[in-house]
Tab-separated table of C-alpha atoms and ligand atoms in Angstrom:
chain	number	residue	atom	x	y	z
A	16	UNK	CA	-16.615	-1.685	-28.208
A	17	UNK	CA	-15.683	1.164	-30.552
A	18	UNK	CA	-12.272	1.424	-28.930
A	19	UNK	CA	-13.048	5.075	-28.270
A	20	UNK	CA	-12.790	6.297	-24.689
A	21	UNK	CA	-14.338	9.183	-22.775
A	22	UNK	CA	-11.164	11.086	-23.591
A	23	UNK	CA	-11.960	10.832	-27.309
A	24	UNK	CA	-15.389	12.304	-26.650
A	25	UNK	CA	-13.803	15.179	-24.762
A	26	UNK	CA	-15.666	14.386	-21.560
A	27	UNK	CA	-12.465	14.040	-19.568
A	28	UNK	CA	-10.186	16.751	-18.224
A	29	UNK	CA	-7.196	16.270	-20.540
A	30	UNK	CA	-4.900	17.455	-17.748
A	31	UNK	CA	-5.805	14.208	-15.945
A	32	UNK	CA	-3.124	11.530	-15.838
A	33	UNK	CA	-3.786	8.850	-18.462
A	34	UNK	CA	-3.052	5.250	-17.537
A	35	UNK	CA	-3.884	1.746	-18.717
A	36	UNK	CA	-3.116	0.002	-15.426
A	37	UNK	CA	-6.086	0.204	-13.030
A	38	UNK	CA	-9.749	1.077	-13.425
A	39	UNK	CA	-11.907	2.234	-10.504
A	40	UNK	CA	-15.612	3.085	-10.541
A	41	UNK	CA	-16.159	4.793	-7.186
A	42	UNK	CA	-19.956	4.833	-7.398
A	43	UNK	CA	-20.268	1.164	-8.382
A	44	UNK	CA	-17.417	0.018	-6.155
A	45	UNK	CA	-15.523	-1.535	-9.080
A	46	UNK	CA	-11.741	-2.163	-9.088
A	47	UNK	CA	-9.920	-3.912	-11.964
A	48	UNK	CA	-6.165	-4.454	-12.546
A	49	UNK	CA	-5.555	-4.399	-16.329
A	50	UNK	CA	-9.225	-5.326	-16.760
A	51	UNK	CA	-9.273	-8.253	-14.298
A	52	UNK	CA	-11.748	-7.805	-11.367
A	53	UNK	CA	-9.971	-7.589	-8.014
A	54	UNK	CA	-11.986	-10.396	-6.410
A	55	UNK	CA	-10.928	-12.887	-9.120
A	56	UNK	CA	-7.258	-11.972	-8.721
A	57	UNK	CA	-7.435	-12.017	-4.903
A	58	UNK	CA	-8.961	-15.512	-4.948
A	59	UNK	CA	-6.837	-17.145	-7.650
A	60	UNK	CA	-3.570	-15.321	-8.265
A	61	UNK	CA	-0.288	-14.634	-6.462
A	62	UNK	CA	1.519	-11.431	-5.522
A	63	UNK	CA	4.215	-11.925	-8.174
A	64	UNK	CA	1.790	-12.967	-10.931
A	65	UNK	CA	-0.271	-9.807	-10.283
A	66	UNK	CA	2.954	-7.754	-10.141
A	67	UNK	CA	3.831	-9.030	-13.628
A	68	UNK	CA	0.286	-8.262	-14.839
A	69	UNK	CA	0.438	-4.685	-13.536
A	70	UNK	CA	3.906	-4.056	-14.988
A	71	UNK	CA	3.531	-5.806	-18.371
A	72	UNK	CA	-0.220	-5.539	-18.997
A	73	UNK	CA	-0.849	-9.264	-19.516
A	74	UNK	CA	-0.817	-12.302	-17.233
A	75	UNK	CA	2.548	-14.101	-17.504
A	76	UNK	CA	2.914	-17.500	-19.139
A	77	UNK	CA	3.950	-20.291	-16.772
A	78	UNK	CA	7.555	-19.965	-17.979
A	79	UNK	CA	7.552	-16.169	-17.638
A	80	UNK	CA	6.227	-16.426	-14.072
A	81	UNK	CA	8.723	-19.157	-13.124
A	82	UNK	CA	11.610	-17.079	-14.474
A	83	UNK	CA	10.322	-13.898	-12.765
A	84	UNK	CA	9.916	-15.716	-9.449
A	85	UNK	CA	13.423	-17.204	-9.774
A	86	UNK	CA	15.001	-13.802	-10.535
A	87	UNK	CA	13.302	-12.238	-7.523
A	88	UNK	CA	14.462	-15.088	-5.253
A	89	UNK	CA	18.040	-14.698	-6.424
A	90	UNK	CA	18.171	-11.044	-5.417
A	91	UNK	CA	16.825	-11.192	-1.856
A	92	UNK	CA	20.251	-10.750	-0.205
A	93	UNK	CA	21.191	-7.240	0.900
A	94	UNK	CA	24.791	-5.991	0.713
A	95	UNK	CA	26.382	-6.898	4.054
A	96	UNK	CA	27.438	-3.286	4.653
A	97	UNK	CA	23.744	-2.274	4.804
A	98	UNK	CA	23.639	-3.903	8.257
A	99	UNK	CA	25.661	-0.942	9.508
A	100	UNK	CA	22.836	1.281	8.244
A	101	UNK	CA	20.344	-0.532	10.447
A	102	UNK	CA	22.675	-0.551	13.450
A	103	UNK	CA	22.909	3.252	13.224
A	104	UNK	CA	19.159	3.606	13.875
A	105	UNK	CA	17.454	3.495	17.293
A	106	UNK	CA	15.349	0.358	17.959
A	107	UNK	CA	12.415	2.767	18.389
A	108	UNK	CA	12.675	3.924	14.733
A	109	UNK	CA	9.297	3.738	12.948
A	110	UNK	CA	9.539	0.983	10.312
A	111	UNK	CA	8.171	3.325	7.606
A	112	UNK	CA	11.046	5.749	8.253
A	113	UNK	CA	13.469	2.820	8.103
A	114	UNK	CA	11.923	1.627	4.830
A	115	UNK	CA	12.096	4.938	2.954
A	116	UNK	CA	15.605	5.805	4.133
A	117	UNK	CA	16.928	2.284	3.552
A	118	UNK	CA	15.703	2.418	-0.053
A	119	UNK	CA	17.632	5.603	-0.719
A	120	UNK	CA	20.664	3.994	0.921
A	121	UNK	CA	20.155	0.820	-1.176
A	122	UNK	CA	20.421	2.818	-4.418
A	123	UNK	CA	23.984	3.850	-3.529
A	124	UNK	CA	25.121	0.245	-4.120
A	125	UNK	CA	23.890	0.339	-7.723
A	126	UNK	CA	25.113	3.715	-8.985
A	127	UNK	CA	25.817	2.200	-12.432
A	128	UNK	CA	22.304	0.845	-12.838
A	129	UNK	CA	20.032	3.794	-12.171
A	130	UNK	CA	19.356	5.213	-15.630
A	131	UNK	CA	15.556	5.597	-15.934
A	132	UNK	CA	15.829	5.464	-19.739
A	133	UNK	CA	17.793	2.197	-19.823
A	134	UNK	CA	15.306	-0.723	-19.993
A	135	UNK	CA	17.890	-3.147	-18.530
A	136	UNK	CA	18.552	-0.828	-15.563
A	137	UNK	CA	14.796	-0.429	-15.031
A	138	UNK	CA	14.215	-4.200	-15.169
A	139	UNK	CA	17.108	-4.953	-12.803
A	140	UNK	CA	15.909	-2.300	-10.340
A	141	UNK	CA	12.372	-3.738	-10.556
A	142	UNK	CA	13.680	-7.177	-9.547
A	143	UNK	CA	15.895	-5.780	-6.765
A	144	UNK	CA	13.061	-3.711	-5.249
A	145	UNK	CA	10.590	-6.623	-5.278
A	146	UNK	CA	13.239	-8.892	-3.763
A	147	UNK	CA	14.788	-6.566	-1.197
A	148	UNK	CA	11.970	-4.347	0.109
A	149	UNK	CA	10.398	-7.256	2.054
A	150	UNK	CA	13.826	-8.101	3.518
A	151	UNK	CA	14.372	-4.482	4.606
A	152	UNK	CA	10.866	-4.479	6.104
A	153	UNK	CA	11.572	-7.658	8.078
A	154	UNK	CA	14.876	-6.208	9.278
A	155	UNK	CA	13.018	-3.126	10.532
A	156	UNK	CA	10.642	-5.449	12.407
A	157	UNK	CA	13.464	-7.515	13.920
A	158	UNK	CA	15.356	-4.320	14.810
A	159	UNK	CA	12.327	-3.038	16.762
A	160	UNK	CA	12.304	-6.294	18.722
A	161	UNK	CA	16.025	-6.454	19.405
A	162	UNK	CA	16.192	-9.777	17.566
A	163	UNK	CA	18.860	-11.010	15.142
A	164	UNK	CA	18.236	-10.623	11.434
A	165	UNK	CA	17.724	-13.865	9.481
A	166	UNK	CA	19.004	-14.481	5.981
A	167	UNK	CA	16.344	-15.152	3.316
A	168	UNK	CA	15.639	-18.801	2.462
A	169	UNK	CA	15.278	-18.981	-1.296
A	170	UNK	CA	13.650	-22.392	-1.084
A	171	UNK	CA	10.512	-20.708	0.239
A	172	UNK	CA	7.814	-18.855	-1.721
A	173	UNK	CA	7.839	-15.059	-1.759
A	174	UNK	CA	5.264	-14.826	1.036
A	175	UNK	CA	6.689	-17.656	3.163
A	176	UNK	CA	10.184	-16.175	2.870
A	177	UNK	CA	8.805	-12.880	4.162
A	178	UNK	CA	6.865	-14.516	7.010
A	179	UNK	CA	9.943	-16.497	8.079
A	180	UNK	CA	12.139	-13.366	8.069
A	181	UNK	CA	9.603	-11.732	10.418
A	182	UNK	CA	8.625	-14.602	12.696
A	183	UNK	CA	11.463	-17.117	12.383
A	184	UNK	CA	14.484	-16.947	14.688
A	185	UNK	CA	18.020	-18.319	14.952
A	186	UNK	CA	17.094	-20.882	17.606
A	187	UNK	CA	14.589	-23.026	15.737
A	188	UNK	CA	13.327	-24.037	12.291
A	189	UNK	CA	10.470	-21.974	10.905
A	190	UNK	CA	7.274	-23.914	10.230
A	191	UNK	CA	5.316	-22.558	7.248
A	192	UNK	CA	1.682	-21.828	8.132
A	193	UNK	CA	-0.449	-22.189	4.969
A	194	UNK	CA	-3.309	-20.206	6.540
A	195	UNK	CA	-1.045	-17.230	7.171
A	196	UNK	CA	0.545	-17.559	3.713
A	197	UNK	CA	-2.760	-17.563	1.854
A	198	UNK	CA	-4.202	-14.717	3.918
A	199	UNK	CA	-1.125	-12.524	3.488
A	200	UNK	CA	-0.898	-13.310	-0.260
A	201	UNK	CA	-4.522	-12.187	-0.658
A	202	UNK	CA	-3.991	-8.992	1.365
A	203	UNK	CA	-0.878	-8.086	-0.619
A	204	UNK	CA	-2.763	-8.574	-3.913
A	205	UNK	CA	-5.585	-6.306	-2.692
A	206	UNK	CA	-3.041	-3.529	-2.086
A	207	UNK	CA	-0.979	-3.850	-5.290
A	208	UNK	CA	-2.442	-0.872	-7.106
A	209	UNK	CA	-5.127	1.730	-6.843
A	210	UNK	CA	-4.858	4.186	-9.733
A	211	UNK	CA	-3.749	7.751	-8.907
A	212	UNK	CA	-3.819	7.625	-5.093
A	213	UNK	CA	-1.586	10.070	-3.233
A	214	UNK	CA	1.492	7.823	-2.986
A	215	UNK	CA	1.297	6.587	-6.594
A	216	UNK	CA	0.876	10.148	-7.842
A	217	UNK	CA	3.953	11.024	-5.752
A	218	UNK	CA	5.961	8.225	-7.378
A	219	UNK	CA	4.934	9.420	-10.851
A	220	UNK	CA	5.652	13.088	-10.064
A	221	UNK	CA	9.108	12.371	-8.606
A	222	UNK	CA	9.878	9.997	-11.498
A	223	UNK	CA	8.813	12.615	-14.066
A	224	UNK	CA	11.842	14.711	-13.043
A	225	UNK	CA	14.180	11.895	-14.161
A	226	UNK	CA	14.789	10.743	-10.592
A	227	UNK	CA	15.656	7.041	-10.381
A	228	UNK	CA	13.190	4.328	-9.346
A	229	UNK	CA	14.644	3.899	-5.816
A	230	UNK	CA	14.251	7.643	-5.104
A	231	UNK	CA	10.706	7.639	-6.526
A	232	UNK	CA	9.615	4.626	-4.459
A	233	UNK	CA	11.206	6.117	-1.342
A	234	UNK	CA	9.091	9.255	-1.893
A	235	UNK	CA	5.989	7.088	-2.363
A	236	UNK	CA	6.661	5.332	0.951
A	237	UNK	CA	6.807	8.683	2.710
A	238	UNK	CA	3.507	9.779	1.133
A	239	UNK	CA	1.884	6.477	2.132
A	240	UNK	CA	2.905	6.901	5.792
A	241	UNK	CA	0.322	9.650	6.426
A	242	UNK	CA	-2.680	8.622	8.606
A	243	UNK	CA	-5.122	9.817	5.938
A	244	UNK	CA	-3.550	7.361	3.463
A	245	UNK	CA	-1.689	4.115	4.177
A	246	UNK	CA	-1.114	5.067	7.813
A	247	UNK	CA	-4.864	4.614	8.336
A	248	UNK	CA	-4.542	0.846	8.940
A	249	UNK	CA	-2.323	1.608	11.949
A	250	UNK	CA	-4.712	4.393	13.050
A	251	UNK	CA	-7.741	2.053	12.855
A	252	UNK	CA	-6.203	-0.375	15.379
A	253	UNK	CA	-5.352	2.520	17.700
A	254	UNK	CA	-8.934	3.806	17.354
A	255	UNK	CA	-10.475	0.369	18.081
A	256	UNK	CA	-8.160	-0.058	21.066
A	257	UNK	CA	-9.069	3.369	22.479
A	258	UNK	CA	-12.802	2.624	22.146
A	259	UNK	CA	-12.328	-0.666	23.980
A	260	UNK	CA	-9.997	0.630	26.711
A	261	UNK	CA	-11.924	3.858	27.370
A	262	UNK	CA	-15.126	1.926	27.972
A	263	UNK	CA	-16.982	4.827	26.311
A	264	UNK	CA	-18.749	2.390	23.986
A	265	UNK	CA	-19.093	2.477	20.232
A	266	UNK	CA	-22.217	4.652	20.115
A	267	UNK	CA	-20.605	7.397	22.218
A	268	UNK	CA	-17.538	7.303	19.991
A	269	UNK	CA	-19.707	7.636	16.862
A	270	UNK	CA	-21.406	10.669	18.412
A	271	UNK	CA	-17.978	12.258	19.023
A	272	UNK	CA	-17.119	11.655	15.372
A	273	UNK	CA	-20.372	13.217	14.188
A	274	UNK	CA	-19.810	16.218	16.488
A	275	UNK	CA	-16.244	16.397	15.136
A	276	UNK	CA	-14.966	16.583	18.727
A	277	UNK	CA	-11.191	17.209	18.677
A	278	UNK	CA	-11.219	16.511	14.942
A	279	UNK	CA	-11.795	12.807	15.612
A	280	UNK	CA	-12.463	10.744	12.476
A	281	UNK	CA	-13.729	7.248	11.914
A	282	UNK	CA	-10.438	5.853	10.622
A	283	UNK	CA	-10.783	3.232	7.903
A	284	UNK	CA	-13.972	4.931	6.690
A	285	UNK	CA	-14.412	7.219	3.713
A	286	UNK	CA	-12.531	7.485	0.449
A	287	UNK	CA	-11.617	10.101	-2.176
A	288	UNK	CA	-13.062	7.894	-4.909
A	289	UNK	CA	-15.263	5.142	-3.449
A	290	UNK	CA	-18.617	6.601	-2.489
A	291	UNK	CA	-19.768	3.029	-2.026
A	292	UNK	CA	-18.327	0.024	-0.183
A	293	UNK	CA	-14.620	-0.352	-1.114
A	294	UNK	CA	-14.572	-3.763	-2.901
A	295	UNK	CA	-11.289	-4.572	-1.152
A	296	UNK	CA	-12.825	-3.932	2.288
A	297	UNK	CA	-15.556	-6.445	1.522
A	298	UNK	CA	-12.991	-9.139	0.659
A	299	UNK	CA	-10.851	-8.334	3.738
A	300	UNK	CA	-13.894	-8.432	6.038
A	301	UNK	CA	-14.870	-11.870	4.710
A	302	UNK	CA	-11.379	-13.237	5.271
A	303	UNK	CA	-10.948	-11.591	8.707
A	304	UNK	CA	-13.368	-14.005	10.364
A	305	UNK	CA	-11.937	-16.974	8.423
A	306	UNK	CA	-8.314	-16.138	9.321
A	307	UNK	CA	-9.041	-15.600	13.027
A	308	UNK	CA	-11.129	-18.794	13.200
A	309	UNK	CA	-8.434	-20.868	11.462
A	310	UNK	CA	-5.775	-19.418	13.789
A	311	UNK	CA	-8.028	-20.163	16.755
A	312	UNK	CA	-7.939	-16.488	17.726
A	313	UNK	CA	-10.879	-14.405	18.879
A	314	UNK	CA	-10.078	-10.695	19.010
A	315	UNK	CA	-12.549	-8.380	20.778
A	316	UNK	CA	-11.327	-5.601	18.475
A	317	UNK	CA	-12.950	-7.419	15.543
A	318	UNK	CA	-16.251	-7.309	17.433
A	319	UNK	CA	-15.740	-3.580	18.083
A	320	UNK	CA	-15.005	-3.045	14.369
A	321	UNK	CA	-18.097	-4.947	13.270
A	322	UNK	CA	-20.317	-3.061	15.734
A	323	UNK	CA	-18.801	0.241	14.593
A	324	UNK	CA	-19.430	-0.595	10.947
A	325	UNK	CA	-23.021	-1.641	11.593
A	326	UNK	CA	-23.830	1.553	13.535
A	327	UNK	CA	-22.126	3.824	11.009
A	328	UNK	CA	-23.764	2.222	7.964
A	329	UNK	CA	-27.191	2.783	9.536
A	330	UNK	CA	-26.483	6.406	10.532
A	331	UNK	CA	-27.617	9.240	8.231
A	332	UNK	CA	-24.481	11.280	8.999
A	333	UNK	CA	-22.311	8.670	7.275
A	334	UNK	CA	-24.890	7.780	4.622
A	335	UNK	CA	-25.324	11.439	3.577
A	336	UNK	CA	-21.553	11.774	3.233
A	337	UNK	CA	-21.323	8.391	1.463
A	338	UNK	CA	-18.807	7.115	3.983
A	339	UNK	CA	-18.157	3.375	3.846
A	340	UNK	CA	-15.375	1.113	5.127
A	341	UNK	CA	-12.233	1.336	3.000
A	342	UNK	CA	-9.405	-1.149	2.557
A	343	UNK	CA	-7.828	-0.118	5.873
A	344	UNK	CA	-10.801	-0.821	8.133
A	345	UNK	CA	-10.377	-4.577	8.680
A	346	UNK	CA	-6.807	-5.267	7.524
A	347	UNK	CA	-5.223	-4.361	10.864
A	348	UNK	CA	-7.236	-6.982	12.741
A	349	UNK	CA	-5.798	-9.657	10.448
A	350	UNK	CA	-2.232	-8.308	10.577
A	351	UNK	CA	-2.488	-8.276	14.394
A	352	UNK	CA	-3.731	-11.886	14.380
A	353	UNK	CA	-0.716	-12.809	12.224
A	354	UNK	CA	1.559	-11.386	14.917
A	355	UNK	CA	2.679	-8.124	13.296
A	356	UNK	CA	3.066	-5.120	15.622
A	357	UNK	CA	0.749	-2.197	14.720
A	358	UNK	CA	3.642	-0.081	13.452
A	359	UNK	CA	4.361	-2.699	10.771
A	360	UNK	CA	0.874	-2.453	9.248
A	361	UNK	CA	1.651	0.408	6.859
A	362	UNK	CA	4.904	-1.340	5.913
A	363	UNK	CA	2.759	-4.277	4.771
A	364	UNK	CA	0.673	-1.832	2.753
A	365	UNK	CA	3.896	-0.533	1.139
A	366	UNK	CA	5.053	-4.046	0.178
A	367	UNK	CA	1.624	-4.656	-1.325
A	368	UNK	CA	1.652	-1.350	-3.243
A	369	UNK	CA	5.226	-1.707	-4.549
A	370	UNK	CA	4.269	-3.436	-7.847
A	371	UNK	CA	1.702	-0.732	-8.608
A	372	UNK	CA	4.199	2.027	-7.897
A	373	UNK	CA	6.743	0.315	-10.174
A	374	UNK	CA	4.135	-0.233	-12.930
A	375	UNK	CA	3.059	3.419	-12.871
A	376	UNK	CA	6.648	4.674	-12.765
A	377	UNK	CA	7.542	2.502	-15.785
A	378	UNK	CA	4.377	3.579	-17.660
A	379	UNK	CA	5.285	7.223	-17.043
A	380	UNK	CA	9.042	6.944	-17.513
A	381	UNK	CA	8.977	4.879	-20.707
A	382	UNK	CA	6.314	7.092	-22.342
A	383	UNK	CA	8.062	9.520	-24.747
A	384	UNK	CA	5.166	11.964	-24.305
A	385	UNK	CA	5.909	12.329	-20.586
A	386	UNK	CA	6.844	15.828	-19.453
A	387	UNK	CA	8.073	16.870	-16.018
A	388	UNK	CA	5.079	17.035	-13.679
A	389	UNK	CA	3.829	20.443	-12.646
A	390	UNK	CA	0.367	20.405	-10.945
A	391	UNK	CA	-1.782	23.351	-11.992
A	392	UNK	CA	-2.343	26.248	-9.578
A	393	UNK	CA	-5.183	28.768	-9.349
A	394	UNK	CA	-3.645	31.954	-7.881
A	395	UNK	CA	-5.987	33.460	-5.236
A	396	UNK	CA	-3.477	35.733	-3.493
A	397	UNK	CA	-2.851	39.525	-3.483
A	398	UNK	CA	-2.590	41.620	-6.662
A	399	UNK	CA	0.584	43.657	-7.235
A	400	UNK	CA	1.446	46.072	-4.406
A	401	UNK	CA	4.396	48.360	-3.670
A	402	UNK	CA	7.029	47.877	-0.952
A	403	UNK	CA	6.561	50.707	1.594
A	404	UNK	CA	9.200	53.485	1.457
A	405	UNK	CA	10.617	53.916	5.012
B	530	SDX	C1	-6.376	4.875	1.451
B	530	SDX	O1	-6.804	7.308	-2.812
B	530	SDX	C2	-6.707	6.029	-2.626
B	530	SDX	O2	-7.006	5.230	-3.503
B	530	SDX	C3	-6.205	5.621	-1.255
B	530	SDX	C4	-6.243	4.142	-0.943
B	530	SDX	C5	-5.289	3.373	-1.815
B	530	SDX	O3	-5.508	2.168	-2.010
B	530	SDX	O4	-4.225	3.962	-2.174
B	530	SDX	O5	-7.538	3.631	-1.138
B	530	SDX	C6	-5.835	3.871	0.493
B	530	SDX	O6	-5.694	5.836	1.722
B	530	SDX	C7	-7.765	4.708	1.995
B	530	SDX	C8	-8.199	5.896	2.910
B	530	SDX	C9	-7.598	5.659	4.297
B	530	SDX	N1	-7.799	6.822	5.167
B	530	SDX	C10	-8.670	6.784	6.199
B	530	SDX	O7	-9.354	5.799	6.492
B	530	SDX	C11	-8.690	8.042	7.053
B	530	SDX	C12	-10.131	8.436	7.369
B	530	SDX	N2	-10.749	8.867	6.140
B	530	SDX	C13	-10.830	10.300	5.893
B	530	SDX	O8	-9.764	11.035	6.373
B	530	SDX	C14	-11.350	10.648	4.499
B	530	SDX	O9	-12.443	9.853	4.269
B	530	SDX	C15	-10.429	10.534	3.311
B	530	SDX	C16	-9.189	11.354	3.484
B	530	SDX	C17	-10.043	9.121	3.040
B	530	SDX	C18	-11.203	11.049	2.090
B	530	SDX	O10	-11.513	12.353	2.328
B	530	SDX	P1	-12.473	13.153	1.303
B	530	SDX	O11	-13.052	12.269	0.268
B	530	SDX	O12	-11.677	14.326	0.866
B	530	SDX	O13	-13.675	13.525	2.180
B	530	SDX	P2	-13.745	14.905	2.861
B	530	SDX	O14	-12.548	15.074	3.735
B	530	SDX	O15	-14.062	15.919	1.820
B	530	SDX	O16	-15.007	14.696	3.821
B	530	SDX	C19	-16.322	14.886	3.343
B	530	SDX	C20	-17.159	14.903	4.632
B	530	SDX	C21	-16.614	15.875	5.668
B	530	SDX	O17	-17.702	16.253	6.518
B	530	SDX	P3	-18.393	17.736	6.308
B	530	SDX	O18	-17.242	18.723	6.279
B	530	SDX	O19	-19.142	17.629	4.996
B	530	SDX	O20	-19.304	17.877	7.501
B	530	SDX	O21	-17.076	13.604	5.235
B	530	SDX	C22	-16.453	13.720	6.492
B	530	SDX	C23	-15.681	15.027	6.494
B	530	SDX	O22	-15.544	15.517	7.826
B	530	SDX	N3	-15.536	12.561	6.601
B	530	SDX	C24	-15.413	11.851	7.700
B	530	SDX	C25	-14.512	10.837	7.375
B	530	SDX	N4	-14.122	10.966	6.098
B	530	SDX	C26	-14.762	12.044	5.620
B	530	SDX	N5	-15.966	11.995	8.930
B	530	SDX	C27	-15.610	11.070	9.839
B	530	SDX	N6	-14.749	10.048	9.606
B	530	SDX	C28	-14.190	9.911	8.386
B	530	SDX	N7	-13.326	8.916	8.157
């Protein structure tokens, strides 16, 4: 309680990025947003309340949250000309490619509001990103299905508006499903931040050059798309499906992973920081059964996932390497039960992570001590040598 930190004692590599936003203890499996344990936020809060917490450092008052929610609702419409952007893309376009390129395109409509050092520009861009990224994501989904885009309905909550844009259509009224809403709200909260992961570090590095918030978030989306990072939730479903369709059985698959045949990995397992059970994975696993039961859905892939987890957790190969399920292991089963196509899973991760990216970008950009990022290198190449005279 001295207020001193490890940094003050000199135990920490001072080149490390300093942040007040999220704390992770990988050995203990602890995750806290601005000091609040993730399980308490996931059970009691909302996506926008947690977004405010991450960005401002404190939970909002009721009035602050109501005003924040209202400002986000009032900016959900995209400029009509952006529809031409979507019509230029093939219906087979991967939604993550649509998302990152649409964000760069979106910034061109706000050329007078991009100054990273202007607090009003930063606040307005924050609202526009939170409001419009879900709409762009839903458009990418509708585009892939050859269905008409819907306009947002600002009478709905953030999550219900997003669900309607994805699953509503022009021919009938959309009926809100409280089970889906609560499950998606919880999943989005679990993804909102995670300290210096690859995509957040990308957002901070790009932002440190003075690039605007749209450009920085677009770069973060591209980093997240990799199968070793956010793309893992899509890869897990593909892995579970291959195990089921091949008929090889879970045990044979685990042996292939241990023998590193064809570089196969147990997707959704392992983590750069957690060398224990990812606390988010535990929460997702608990809600997976509840969501499927309440939707009256039984998915054999959930059984495959649970068998895979049980075998892996008992196997020395995984125990020695401290490999446990991470946040991506069970999320896909729930997204699939909600009706999202597999290629939308990482898009859902991006919508979840958006507040964390924005919070880190603002923490970096508004800190006068911030210098342009330049990761250190240890040169291990050739010494000086002469160009041959010919
Ligand atoms: C996310 O950083 C974050 O916070 C990310 C994230 C966030 O919220 O932003 O938490 C989200 O990206 C979660 C991770 C999702 N990715 C996956 O599920 C892909 C599968 N996982 C692996 O690729 C891997 O575990 C990583 C990339 C996640 C972590 O890699 P590490 O910590 O660098 O581990 P490593 O590659 O050094 O592996 C150590 C050993 C190796 O074996 P040996 O060489 O010692 O024999 O463990 C093995 C690896 O082969 N290993 C795995 C494995 N992960 C590591 N073997 C099989 N399956 C795996 N998944």
